[in-house]
mmCIF file of C-alpha atoms in Angstrom:
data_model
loop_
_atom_site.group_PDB
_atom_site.id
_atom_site.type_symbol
_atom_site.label_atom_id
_atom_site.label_comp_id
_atom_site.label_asym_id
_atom_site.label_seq_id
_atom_site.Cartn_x
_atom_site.Cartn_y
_atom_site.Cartn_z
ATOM 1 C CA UNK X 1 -10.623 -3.701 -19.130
ATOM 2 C CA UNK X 2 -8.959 -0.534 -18.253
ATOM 3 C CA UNK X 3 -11.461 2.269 -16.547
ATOM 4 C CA UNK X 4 -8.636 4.450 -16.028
ATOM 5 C CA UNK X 5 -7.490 4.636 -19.097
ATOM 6 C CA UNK X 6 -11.570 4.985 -20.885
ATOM 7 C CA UNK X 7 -12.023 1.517 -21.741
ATOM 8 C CA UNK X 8 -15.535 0.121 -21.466
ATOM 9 C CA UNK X 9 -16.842 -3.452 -20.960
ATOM 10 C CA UNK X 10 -19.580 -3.946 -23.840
ATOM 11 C CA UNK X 11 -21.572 -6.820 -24.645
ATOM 12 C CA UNK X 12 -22.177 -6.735 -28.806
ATOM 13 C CA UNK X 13 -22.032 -8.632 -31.439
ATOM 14 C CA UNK X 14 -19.204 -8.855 -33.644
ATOM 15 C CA UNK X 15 -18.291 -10.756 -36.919
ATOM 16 C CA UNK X 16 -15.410 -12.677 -36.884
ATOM 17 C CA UNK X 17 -13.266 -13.957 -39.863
ATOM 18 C CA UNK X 18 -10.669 -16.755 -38.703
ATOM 19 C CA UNK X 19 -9.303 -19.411 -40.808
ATOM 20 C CA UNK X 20 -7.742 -22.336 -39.699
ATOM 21 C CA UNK X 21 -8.351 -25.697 -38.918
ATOM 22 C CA UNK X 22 -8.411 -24.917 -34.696
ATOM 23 C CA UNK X 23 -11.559 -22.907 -35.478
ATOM 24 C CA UNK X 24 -13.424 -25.538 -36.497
ATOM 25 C CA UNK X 25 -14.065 -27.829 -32.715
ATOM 26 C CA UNK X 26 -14.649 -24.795 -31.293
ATOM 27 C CA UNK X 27 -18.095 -24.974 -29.427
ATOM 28 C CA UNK X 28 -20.840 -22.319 -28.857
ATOM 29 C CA UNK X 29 -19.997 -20.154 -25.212
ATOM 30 C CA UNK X 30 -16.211 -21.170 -25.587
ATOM 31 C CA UNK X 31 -13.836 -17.929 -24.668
ATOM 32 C CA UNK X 32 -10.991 -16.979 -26.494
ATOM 33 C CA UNK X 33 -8.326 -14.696 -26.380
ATOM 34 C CA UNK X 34 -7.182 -13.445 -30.215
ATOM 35 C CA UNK X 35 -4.894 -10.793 -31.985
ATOM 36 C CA UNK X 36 -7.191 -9.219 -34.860
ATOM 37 C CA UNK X 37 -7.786 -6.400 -36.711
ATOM 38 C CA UNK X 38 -10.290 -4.376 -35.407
ATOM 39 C CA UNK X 39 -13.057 -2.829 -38.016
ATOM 40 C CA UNK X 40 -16.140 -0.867 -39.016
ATOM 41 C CA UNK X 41 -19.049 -3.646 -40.265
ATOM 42 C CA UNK X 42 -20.986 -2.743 -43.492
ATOM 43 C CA UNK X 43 -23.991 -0.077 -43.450
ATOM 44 C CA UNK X 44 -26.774 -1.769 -42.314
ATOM 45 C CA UNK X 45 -25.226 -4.972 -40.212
ATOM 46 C CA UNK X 46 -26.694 -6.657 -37.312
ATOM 47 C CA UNK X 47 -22.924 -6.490 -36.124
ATOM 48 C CA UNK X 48 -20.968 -3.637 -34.399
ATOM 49 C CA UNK X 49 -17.912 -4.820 -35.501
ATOM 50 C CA UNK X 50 -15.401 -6.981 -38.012
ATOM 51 C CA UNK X 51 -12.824 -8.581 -36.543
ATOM 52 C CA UNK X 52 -10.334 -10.052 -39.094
ATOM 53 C CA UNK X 53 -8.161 -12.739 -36.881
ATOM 54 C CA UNK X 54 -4.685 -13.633 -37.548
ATOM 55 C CA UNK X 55 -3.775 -16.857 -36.089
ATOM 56 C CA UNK X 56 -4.746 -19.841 -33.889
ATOM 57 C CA UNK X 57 -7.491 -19.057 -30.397
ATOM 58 C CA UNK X 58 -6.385 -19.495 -27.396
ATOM 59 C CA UNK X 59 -8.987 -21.077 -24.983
ATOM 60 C CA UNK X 60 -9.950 -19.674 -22.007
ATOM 61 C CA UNK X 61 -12.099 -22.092 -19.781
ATOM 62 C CA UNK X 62 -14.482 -24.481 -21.042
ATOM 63 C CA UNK X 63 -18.002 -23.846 -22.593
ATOM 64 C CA UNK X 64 -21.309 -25.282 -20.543
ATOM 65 C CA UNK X 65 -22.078 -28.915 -19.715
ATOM 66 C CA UNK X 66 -24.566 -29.367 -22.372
ATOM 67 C CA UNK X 67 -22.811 -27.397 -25.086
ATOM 68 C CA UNK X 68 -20.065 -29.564 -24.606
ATOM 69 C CA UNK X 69 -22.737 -32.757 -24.063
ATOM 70 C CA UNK X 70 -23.852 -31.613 -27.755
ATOM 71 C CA UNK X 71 -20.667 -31.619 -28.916
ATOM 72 C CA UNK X 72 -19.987 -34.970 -28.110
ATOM 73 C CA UNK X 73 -23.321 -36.204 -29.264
ATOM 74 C CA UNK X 74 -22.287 -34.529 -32.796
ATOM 75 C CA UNK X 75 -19.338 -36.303 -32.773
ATOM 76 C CA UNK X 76 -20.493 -39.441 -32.475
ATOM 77 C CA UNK X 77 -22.844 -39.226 -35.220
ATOM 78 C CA UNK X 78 -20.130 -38.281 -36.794
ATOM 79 C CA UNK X 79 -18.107 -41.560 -35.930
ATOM 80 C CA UNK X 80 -20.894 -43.998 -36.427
ATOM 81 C CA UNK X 81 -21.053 -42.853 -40.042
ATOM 82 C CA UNK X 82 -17.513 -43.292 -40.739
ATOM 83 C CA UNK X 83 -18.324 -46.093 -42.549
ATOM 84 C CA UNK X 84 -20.798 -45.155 -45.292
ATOM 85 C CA UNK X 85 -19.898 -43.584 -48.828
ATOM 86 C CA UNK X 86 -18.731 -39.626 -48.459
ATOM 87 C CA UNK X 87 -21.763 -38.496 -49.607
ATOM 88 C CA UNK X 88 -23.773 -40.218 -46.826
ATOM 89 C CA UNK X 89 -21.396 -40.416 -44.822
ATOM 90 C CA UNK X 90 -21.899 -36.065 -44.750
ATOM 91 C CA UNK X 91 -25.337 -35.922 -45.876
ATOM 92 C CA UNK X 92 -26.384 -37.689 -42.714
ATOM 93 C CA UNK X 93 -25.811 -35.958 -40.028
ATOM 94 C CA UNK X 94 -26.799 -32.504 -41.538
ATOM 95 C CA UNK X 95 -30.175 -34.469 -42.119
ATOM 96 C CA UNK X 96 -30.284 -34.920 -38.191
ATOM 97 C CA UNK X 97 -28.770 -32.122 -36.644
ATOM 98 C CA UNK X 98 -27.548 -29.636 -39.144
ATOM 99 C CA UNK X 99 -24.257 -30.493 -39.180
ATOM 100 C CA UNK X 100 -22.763 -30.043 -42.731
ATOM 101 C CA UNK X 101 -19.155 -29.714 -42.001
ATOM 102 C CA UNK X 102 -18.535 -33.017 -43.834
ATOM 103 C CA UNK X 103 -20.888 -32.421 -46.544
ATOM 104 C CA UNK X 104 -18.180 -32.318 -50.082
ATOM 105 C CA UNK X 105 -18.569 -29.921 -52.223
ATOM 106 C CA UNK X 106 -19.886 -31.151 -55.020
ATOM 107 C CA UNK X 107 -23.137 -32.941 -53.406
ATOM 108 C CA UNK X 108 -23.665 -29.567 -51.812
ATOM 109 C CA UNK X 109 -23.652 -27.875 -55.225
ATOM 110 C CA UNK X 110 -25.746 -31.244 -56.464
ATOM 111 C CA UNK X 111 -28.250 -29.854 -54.175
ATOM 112 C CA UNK X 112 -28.476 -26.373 -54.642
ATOM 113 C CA UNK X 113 -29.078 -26.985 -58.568
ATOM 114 C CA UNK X 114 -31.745 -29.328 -57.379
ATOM 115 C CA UNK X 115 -33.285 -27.439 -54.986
ATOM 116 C CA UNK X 116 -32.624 -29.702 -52.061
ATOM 117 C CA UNK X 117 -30.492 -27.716 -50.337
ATOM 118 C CA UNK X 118 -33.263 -26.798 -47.193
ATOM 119 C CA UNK X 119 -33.017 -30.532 -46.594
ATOM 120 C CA UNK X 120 -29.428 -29.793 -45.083
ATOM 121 C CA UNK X 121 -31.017 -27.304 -42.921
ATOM 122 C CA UNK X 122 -32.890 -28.355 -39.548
ATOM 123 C CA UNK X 123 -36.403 -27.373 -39.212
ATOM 124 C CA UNK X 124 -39.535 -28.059 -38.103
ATOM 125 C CA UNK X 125 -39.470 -31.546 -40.006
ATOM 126 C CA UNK X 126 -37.259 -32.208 -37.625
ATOM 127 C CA UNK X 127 -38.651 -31.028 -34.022
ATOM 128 C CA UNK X 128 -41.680 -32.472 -35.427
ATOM 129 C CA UNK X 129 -39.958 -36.110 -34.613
ATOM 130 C CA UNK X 130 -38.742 -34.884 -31.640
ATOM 131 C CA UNK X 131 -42.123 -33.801 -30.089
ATOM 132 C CA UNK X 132 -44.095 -36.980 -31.539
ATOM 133 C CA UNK X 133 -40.824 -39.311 -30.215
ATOM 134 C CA UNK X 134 -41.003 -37.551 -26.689
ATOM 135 C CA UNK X 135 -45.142 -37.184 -26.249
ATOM 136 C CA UNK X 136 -45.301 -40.994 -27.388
ATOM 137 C CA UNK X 137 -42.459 -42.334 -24.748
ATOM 138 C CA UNK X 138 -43.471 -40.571 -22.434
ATOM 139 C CA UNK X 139 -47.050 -41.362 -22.471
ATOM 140 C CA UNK X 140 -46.331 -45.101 -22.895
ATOM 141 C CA UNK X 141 -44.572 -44.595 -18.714
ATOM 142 C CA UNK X 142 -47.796 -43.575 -17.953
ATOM 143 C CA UNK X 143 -47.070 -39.864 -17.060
ATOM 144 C CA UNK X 144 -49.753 -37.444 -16.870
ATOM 145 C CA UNK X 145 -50.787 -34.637 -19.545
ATOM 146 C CA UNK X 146 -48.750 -32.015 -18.017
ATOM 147 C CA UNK X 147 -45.771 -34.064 -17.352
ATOM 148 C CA UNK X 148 -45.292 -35.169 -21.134
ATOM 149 C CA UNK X 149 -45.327 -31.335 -21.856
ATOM 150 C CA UNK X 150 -42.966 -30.739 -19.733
ATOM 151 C CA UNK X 151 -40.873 -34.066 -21.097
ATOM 152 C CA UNK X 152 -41.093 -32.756 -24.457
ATOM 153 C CA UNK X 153 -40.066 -29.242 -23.934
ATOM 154 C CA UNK X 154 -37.189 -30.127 -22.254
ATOM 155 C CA UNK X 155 -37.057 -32.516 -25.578
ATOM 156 C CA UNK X 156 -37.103 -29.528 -27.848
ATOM 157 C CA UNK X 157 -34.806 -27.442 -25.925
ATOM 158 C CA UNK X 158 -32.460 -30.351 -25.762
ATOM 159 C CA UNK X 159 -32.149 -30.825 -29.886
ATOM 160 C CA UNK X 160 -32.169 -26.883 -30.360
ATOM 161 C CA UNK X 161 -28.796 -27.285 -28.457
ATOM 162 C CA UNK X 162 -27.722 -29.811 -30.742
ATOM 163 C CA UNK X 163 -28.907 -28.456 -33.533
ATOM 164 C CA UNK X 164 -27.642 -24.733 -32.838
ATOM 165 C CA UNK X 165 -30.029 -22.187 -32.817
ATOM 166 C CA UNK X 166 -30.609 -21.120 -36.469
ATOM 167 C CA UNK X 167 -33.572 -18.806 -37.638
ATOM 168 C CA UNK X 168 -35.736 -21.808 -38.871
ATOM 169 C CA UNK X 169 -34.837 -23.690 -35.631
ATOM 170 C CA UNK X 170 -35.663 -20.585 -33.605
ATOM 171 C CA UNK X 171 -38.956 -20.909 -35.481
ATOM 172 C CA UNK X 172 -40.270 -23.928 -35.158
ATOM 173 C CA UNK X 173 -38.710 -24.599 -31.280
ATOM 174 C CA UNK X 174 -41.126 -21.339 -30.441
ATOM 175 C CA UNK X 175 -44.194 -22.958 -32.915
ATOM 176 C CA UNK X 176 -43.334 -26.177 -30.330
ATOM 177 C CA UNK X 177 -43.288 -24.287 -27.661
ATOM 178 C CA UNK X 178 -46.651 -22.717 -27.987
ATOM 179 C CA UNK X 179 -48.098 -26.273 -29.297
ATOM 180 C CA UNK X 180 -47.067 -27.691 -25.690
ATOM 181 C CA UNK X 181 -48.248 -24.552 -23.860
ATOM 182 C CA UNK X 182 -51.549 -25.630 -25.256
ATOM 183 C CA UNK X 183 -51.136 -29.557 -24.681
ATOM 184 C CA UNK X 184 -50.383 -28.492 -20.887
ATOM 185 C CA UNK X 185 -53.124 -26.041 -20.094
ATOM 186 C CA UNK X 186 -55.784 -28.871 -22.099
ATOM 187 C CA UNK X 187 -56.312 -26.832 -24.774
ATOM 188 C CA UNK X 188 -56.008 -27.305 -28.967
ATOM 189 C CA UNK X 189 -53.405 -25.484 -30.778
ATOM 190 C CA UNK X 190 -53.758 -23.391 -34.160
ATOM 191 C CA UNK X 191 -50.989 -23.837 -36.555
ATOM 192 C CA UNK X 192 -51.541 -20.284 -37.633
ATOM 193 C CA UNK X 193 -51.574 -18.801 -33.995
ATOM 194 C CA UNK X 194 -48.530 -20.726 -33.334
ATOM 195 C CA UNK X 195 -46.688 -19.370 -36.144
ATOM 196 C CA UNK X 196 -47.846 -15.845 -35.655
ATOM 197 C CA UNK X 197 -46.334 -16.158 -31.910
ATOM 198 C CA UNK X 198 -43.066 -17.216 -33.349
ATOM 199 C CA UNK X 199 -42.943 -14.458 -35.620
ATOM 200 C CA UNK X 200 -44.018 -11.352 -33.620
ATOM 201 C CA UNK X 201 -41.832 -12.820 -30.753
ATOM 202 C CA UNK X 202 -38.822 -13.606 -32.746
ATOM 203 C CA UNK X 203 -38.406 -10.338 -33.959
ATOM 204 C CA UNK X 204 -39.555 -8.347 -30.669
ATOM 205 C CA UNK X 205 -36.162 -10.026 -29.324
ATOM 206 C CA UNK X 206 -33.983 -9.728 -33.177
ATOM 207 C CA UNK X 207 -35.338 -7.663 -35.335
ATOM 208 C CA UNK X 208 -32.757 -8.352 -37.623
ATOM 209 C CA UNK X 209 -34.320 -11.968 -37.996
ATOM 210 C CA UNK X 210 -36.772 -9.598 -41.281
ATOM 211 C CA UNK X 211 -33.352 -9.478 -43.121
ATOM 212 C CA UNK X 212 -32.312 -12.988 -42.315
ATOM 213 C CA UNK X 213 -33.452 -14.982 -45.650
ATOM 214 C CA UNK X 214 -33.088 -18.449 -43.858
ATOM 215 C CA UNK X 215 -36.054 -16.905 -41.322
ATOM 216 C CA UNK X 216 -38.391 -16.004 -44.005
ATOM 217 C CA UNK X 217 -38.158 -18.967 -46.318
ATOM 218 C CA UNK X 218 -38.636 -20.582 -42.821
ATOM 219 C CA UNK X 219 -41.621 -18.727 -42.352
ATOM 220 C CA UNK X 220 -43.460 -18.982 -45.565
ATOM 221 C CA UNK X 221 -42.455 -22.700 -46.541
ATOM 222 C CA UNK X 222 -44.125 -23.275 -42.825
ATOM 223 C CA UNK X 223 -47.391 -20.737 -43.572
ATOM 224 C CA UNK X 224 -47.865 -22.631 -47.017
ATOM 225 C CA UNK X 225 -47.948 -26.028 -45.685
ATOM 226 C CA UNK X 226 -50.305 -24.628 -42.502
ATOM 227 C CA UNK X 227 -52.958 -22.513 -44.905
ATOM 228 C CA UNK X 228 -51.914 -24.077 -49.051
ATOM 229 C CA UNK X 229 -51.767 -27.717 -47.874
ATOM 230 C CA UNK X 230 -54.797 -28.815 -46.081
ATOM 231 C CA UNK X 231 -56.822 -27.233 -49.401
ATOM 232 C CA UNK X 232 -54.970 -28.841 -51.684
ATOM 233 C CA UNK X 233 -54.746 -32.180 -49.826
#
């Protein structure tokens, strides 16, 4: 940062294309320090910038505790699958946590021909287990209403940090969110209220989210199972 010379500090999102295999263990809130090739995005980008990176990051600090905690704990799923076949032995831990990065190829294909691809894709399947997991243990120690809420939310924010903050897990960690608002103050929550929060709060903050298509298959896929489902069931 050089004042003197008209440089300003800015705080916007850029797009970054590296390649390399010292991209890949980097966690979320690591600095870096990089040569690239500075450039305009596309019309229309949630992005201010394209930065096209030639050669290896250099790390500057360490990330936070608990991104580095979740790190670890992705690793170790990792590890404990080592020993099934490859396609479990990927398929796995994107089922738990999102993490596809050992996924092959082919199975990935496999699924998008199939249409199983959202199953790679963490969602509100999978807070679901979280919240019911959380509320259940810690209602079986015997705390009180408001203390499970607050057990579970810290829960929920726990596995979106794991999971990494996608649109659908942005979705359903606010739809949890405003399920244990209502579980603390004593009160029943609406599916449909719940999921009209998320939305008109989600895109208050990122607009962008309209244009993400992950968001709004995340949205519909949950409004059809809250208003389709309980008729047809």
């Amino acid at each position: 940062r050089l004042d003197d010379l008209g440089w300003r500090s800015v705080n916007v999102p850029v797009l970054v294309l590296a390649r390399g295999a010292a991209w890949q263990d980097l966690l979320p809130g690591q600095r870096v320090r990089v040569d690239a090739h500075l450039g305009p995005p596309r019309p229309g980008d949630d992005v201010a910038a394209v930065l096209d990176v030639s050669g290896d990051p250099v790390l500057l600090g360490r990330p936070a505790w608990w991104q580095r905690g979740a790190g670890r704990a992705r690793a170790a799923l990792r590890q404990s699958c080592t020993s099934l076949p490859p396609d479990a032995r990927g398929l796995l831990p994107s089922l738990v946590d999102g993490d596809t990065t050992q996924v092959p190829g082919d199975l990935h294909s496999d699924m998008q021909v199939a249409g199983l691809s959202h199953l790679e894709a963490v969602s509100g399947e999978n807070l679901s287990v979280v919240l019911a997991v959380s509320l259940s243990a810690a209602k079986a120690i015997g705390l009180r209403r408001r203390s499970r809420a607050a057990g579970a939310a810290l829960a929920v924010a726990g596995f979106v940090v794991l999971a990494r903050p996608s649109p659908s897990v942005q979705r359903a960690a606010v739809m949890s969110g405003v399920a244990l608002l209502a579980v603390f103050a004593g009160r029943r929550s609406s599916g449909r209220q719940a999921l009209a929060v998320a939305v008109v709060a989600l895109l208050a903050l990122d607009p962008f989210l309209a244009r993400s298509v992950g968001f709004v298959l995340s949205v519909l896929a949950t409004a059809g199972i809250i208003v389709l489902a309980p008729r047809w069931r």
